[in-house]
Amino acid sequence: AQSVSQHNHHVILSEAASLELGCNYSYGGTVNLFWYVQYPGQHLQLLLKYFSGDPLVKGIKGFEAEFIKSKFSFNLRKPSVQWSDTAEYFCAVTPGSARQLTFGSGTQLTVLP
Amino acid sequence: GAGVSQTPSNKVTEKGKYVELRCDPISGHTALYWYRQSLGQGPEFLIYFQGTGAADDSGLPNDRFFAVRPEGSVSTLKIQRTERGDSAVYLCASSLQIGNGDEQFFGPGTRLTVL
């Protein structure tokens, strides 16, 4: 079965610092890739997704992610974080034919003002 | 409503009791998903529906768990003979149509605590 690894459990940054959250998956075929975010007290919402084409995907709020097929990775980046980016971030995948999402365990990001 | 709604928001029950958790998807969304999120983990898939039928129930942990969606809209997740290990946040999501390109919109979840 496919799995998703997020190696950073908790990341603490100061405002304006750059962010990169790691995500690796274990599935050899075609995959669809997602990053979801959960702000404090809110429900999960989609940040960005990759299906095909340009491996550099841009999402909402200045986030982007790069799909590197040879490394089975889909890391999330943001050049300059803000205090309002404090949230939990989840990477998720669906193998090409599946419908349900397989999530990583999440990374809690804390941005200090 | 504008988003996916779930009731109740919190449910506390005793071991061995029966519980029902309700999900109201976004109007017009034909696909509905249930996930379970334990503390410190990401959501884990339980079951999804396309219309009224369960298209994939492979994530249900055992036969104490059952879900229905009789009219293709509201869904109910039913847990019999609850156990302490069932304590978790149960999330519901819906999407416009089943397909790997569709964004799943999540509800706020029901926090189930089994004493």
Coordinates of C-alpha atoms in Angstrom, one line a residue:
Chain A
A1 CA 0.0 0.0 0.0
Q2 CA 1.1 3.5 -0.7
S3 CA 2.4 5.6 2.2
V4 CA 3.3 9.3 2.7
S5 CA 6.2 10.5 4.9
Q6 CA 6.5 14.0 6.3
H7 CA 9.7 14.0 8.2
N8 CA 9.4 17.3 10.0
H9 CA 6.9 16.9 12.8
H10 CA 7.2 20.5 14.1
V11 CA 8.9 23.5 12.4
I12 CA 9.4 26.8 14.1
L13 CA 10.3 29.9 12.1
S14 CA 10.5 33.6 12.5
E15 CA 8.5 35.8 10.2
A16 CA 10.1 36.4 6.8
A17 CA 12.1 33.2 7.0
S18 CA 11.9 30.8 4.0
L19 CA 10.0 27.6 4.4
E20 CA 10.4 24.1 3.0
L21 CA 8.4 21.1 4.2
G22 CA 9.4 17.7 3.0
C23 CA 7.0 15.1 1.6
N24 CA 7.9 11.7 0.2
Y25 CA 5.6 9.0 -1.0
S26 CA 6.0 5.3 -1.8
Y27 CA 4.2 4.5 -4.9
G28 CA 5.8 3.6 -8.2
G29 CA 3.1 4.5 -10.7
T30 CA 1.3 7.7 -11.6
V31 CA 0.2 9.7 -8.6
N32 CA -1.7 12.9 -7.9
L33 CA -0.3 15.0 -5.2
F34 CA -1.8 17.5 -2.8
W35 CA -1.0 19.8 0.1
Y36 CA -3.7 20.6 2.6
V37 CA -3.6 23.1 5.4
Q38 CA -5.5 23.3 8.7
Y39 CA -5.4 26.7 10.4
P40 CA -6.1 26.7 14.1
G41 CA -9.8 26.1 14.7
Q42 CA -10.6 25.6 11.1
H43 CA -11.1 22.6 8.8
L44 CA -8.7 21.2 6.2
Q45 CA -8.5 23.2 3.0
L46 CA -6.5 22.6 -0.2
L47 CA -3.3 24.6 -0.7
L48 CA -2.3 23.2 -4.1
K49 CA -2.4 20.1 -6.2
Y50 CA -0.4 18.4 -8.9
F51 CA -1.7 16.0 -11.6
S52 CA 0.5 16.4 -14.6
G53 CA 2.5 19.0 -16.6
D54 CA 4.8 21.5 -15.0
P55 CA 6.3 20.0 -11.9
L56 CA 6.4 23.3 -10.2
V57 CA 2.9 24.1 -8.9
K58 CA 1.7 27.3 -7.5
G59 CA -1.0 27.5 -4.9
I60 CA -2.8 30.0 -2.7
K61 CA -1.1 32.4 -0.3
G62 CA 2.2 32.3 -2.1
F63 CA 2.9 28.6 -1.6
E64 CA 4.4 26.4 -4.2
A65 CA 5.5 22.8 -4.4
E66 CA 7.8 20.9 -6.7
F67 CA 7.2 17.4 -7.9
I68 CA 10.5 15.5 -8.3
K69 CA 9.6 12.1 -9.7
S70 CA 13.0 10.5 -9.3
K71 CA 13.0 11.3 -5.6
F72 CA 9.3 10.5 -5.0
S73 CA 9.1 13.9 -3.4
F74 CA 6.6 16.8 -3.4
N75 CA 8.1 19.5 -1.1
L76 CA 6.2 22.6 -0.1
R77 CA 7.9 26.0 -0.2
K78 CA 7.3 29.6 0.6
P79 CA 10.0 32.3 0.3
S80 CA 8.8 34.4 3.2
V81 CA 6.4 33.1 5.9
Q82 CA 4.0 35.2 7.9
W83 CA 2.6 34.8 11.4
S84 CA -0.7 33.9 9.7
D85 CA 0.9 30.8 8.1
T86 CA 0.9 29.1 11.5
A87 CA -1.0 25.9 10.9
E88 CA -0.7 22.2 10.4
Y89 CA 0.3 21.1 6.8
F90 CA -0.6 17.7 5.3
C91 CA 0.8 16.2 2.2
A92 CA -1.5 13.6 0.5
V93 CA -1.5 11.4 -2.5
T94 CA -3.8 9.4 -4.7
P95 CA -2.4 6.8 -7.0
G96 CA -3.6 7.3 -10.5
S97 CA -6.7 5.1 -10.3
A98 CA -7.7 5.7 -6.6
R99 CA -10.0 8.2 -5.3
Q100 CA -9.3 8.4 -1.6
L101 CA -6.5 10.5 -0.2
T102 CA -3.6 8.9 1.7
F103 CA -2.2 11.5 4.1
G104 CA 1.1 12.0 5.8
S105 CA 1.2 12.6 9.5
G106 CA 1.4 16.3 9.2
T107 CA 3.8 19.1 10.0
Q108 CA 2.9 21.7 12.6
L109 CA 4.4 25.1 11.5
T110 CA 4.7 27.8 14.1
V111 CA 5.7 31.3 12.8
L112 CA 7.0 33.6 15.5
P113 CA 6.1 37.3 15.1
Chain B
G1 CA -25.0 25.7 3.5
A2 CA -21.8 26.9 1.9
G3 CA -19.7 24.0 3.1
V4 CA -19.7 20.5 4.5
S5 CA -21.3 20.3 7.8
Q6 CA -21.0 17.6 10.4
T7 CA -23.0 16.9 13.5
P8 CA -22.5 16.6 16.4
S9 CA -19.2 18.5 16.7
N10 CA -18.4 16.5 19.9
K11 CA -19.7 13.2 21.1
V12 CA -18.8 11.5 24.3
T13 CA -20.0 8.0 24.8
E14 CA -19.3 5.0 27.0
K15 CA -17.6 1.8 25.8
G16 CA -20.0 -0.6 24.2
K17 CA -22.5 2.0 23.2
Y18 CA -23.8 2.8 19.6
V19 CA -23.1 6.1 17.9
E20 CA -24.2 7.8 14.7
L21 CA -22.3 10.6 13.1
R22 CA -23.9 12.8 10.4
C23 CA -22.4 14.5 7.4
D24 CA -24.2 17.0 5.2
P25 CA -22.1 17.5 2.0
I26 CA -22.0 20.5 -0.3
S27 CA -25.2 20.7 -2.4
G28 CA -24.7 19.0 -5.7
H29 CA -21.6 17.0 -4.7
T30 CA -22.0 13.4 -5.7
A31 CA -19.0 12.0 -4.0
L32 CA -18.7 11.8 -0.3
Y33 CA -15.8 10.5 1.8
W34 CA -15.3 9.6 5.5
Y35 CA -11.9 9.8 7.1
R36 CA -10.7 9.2 10.7
Q37 CA -7.9 11.3 12.3
S38 CA -6.3 10.1 15.5
L39 CA -4.2 12.4 17.6
G40 CA -0.9 13.3 16.0
Q41 CA -1.8 11.5 12.7
G42 CA -3.1 12.5 9.3
P43 CA -6.6 11.5 8.3
E44 CA -7.1 7.9 7.3
F45 CA -9.6 6.8 4.7
L46 CA -12.6 4.9 5.8
I47 CA -15.2 4.8 3.0
Y48 CA -16.5 6.8 0.0
F49 CA -19.8 7.0 -1.8
Q50 CA -20.6 7.8 -5.3
G51 CA -24.3 8.7 -5.2
T52 CA -26.1 6.3 -2.9
G53 CA -23.7 3.4 -3.2
A54 CA -20.5 2.7 -1.3
A55 CA -17.9 2.7 -4.0
D56 CA -15.1 1.7 -1.7
D57 CA -15.4 0.6 1.9
S58 CA -11.9 -0.9 2.2
G59 CA -10.8 1.5 4.9
L60 CA -13.5 0.5 7.5
P61 CA -11.5 -1.1 10.3
N62 CA -14.0 -3.9 11.1
D63 CA -17.7 -4.8 10.9
R64 CA -18.6 -2.5 13.8
F65 CA -18.4 0.4 11.4
F66 CA -21.0 1.0 8.8
A67 CA -22.1 4.0 6.7
V68 CA -25.1 4.8 4.6
R69 CA -26.1 7.5 2.2
P70 CA -29.7 6.5 1.3
E71 CA -30.7 9.5 -0.8
G72 CA -27.3 10.4 -2.3
S73 CA -26.9 13.4 -0.1
V74 CA -26.6 13.2 3.7
S75 CA -24.5 10.3 5.1
T76 CA -24.4 8.7 8.5
L77 CA -21.4 6.8 9.9
K78 CA -22.6 4.2 12.4
I79 CA -20.3 2.6 15.0
Q80 CA -21.6 -0.3 17.1
R81 CA -20.2 -1.5 20.4
T82 CA -17.7 1.4 20.6
E83 CA -14.3 0.8 22.0
R84 CA -11.8 3.3 23.5
G85 CA -9.6 2.9 20.4
D86 CA -12.4 4.4 18.3
S87 CA -11.8 7.8 19.9
A88 CA -10.7 10.1 17.1
V89 CA -11.9 13.0 14.9
Y90 CA -14.2 11.7 12.2
L91 CA -14.0 13.9 9.0
C92 CA -16.3 14.0 6.1
A93 CA -15.4 15.4 2.7
S94 CA -17.3 15.8 -0.5
S95 CA -16.4 16.5 -4.1
L96 CA -18.3 17.5 -7.2
Q97 CA -17.8 14.2 -8.9
I98 CA -15.7 11.2 -8.4
G99 CA -12.4 11.5 -10.1
N100 CA -8.8 11.9 -9.2
G101 CA -8.9 15.6 -10.3
D102 CA -11.5 16.7 -7.9
E103 CA -10.8 18.8 -4.8
Q104 CA -12.3 17.2 -1.7
F105 CA -13.9 19.8 0.6
F106 CA -13.7 18.9 4.3
G107 CA -16.1 19.5 7.1
P108 CA -15.1 20.5 10.6
G109 CA -15.2 16.9 11.9
T110 CA -16.9 15.2 14.8
R111 CA -14.6 14.5 17.8
L112 CA -15.6 11.2 19.3
T113 CA -14.5 10.3 22.8
V114 CA -15.2 6.8 24.1
L115 CA -14.8 6.5 27.9

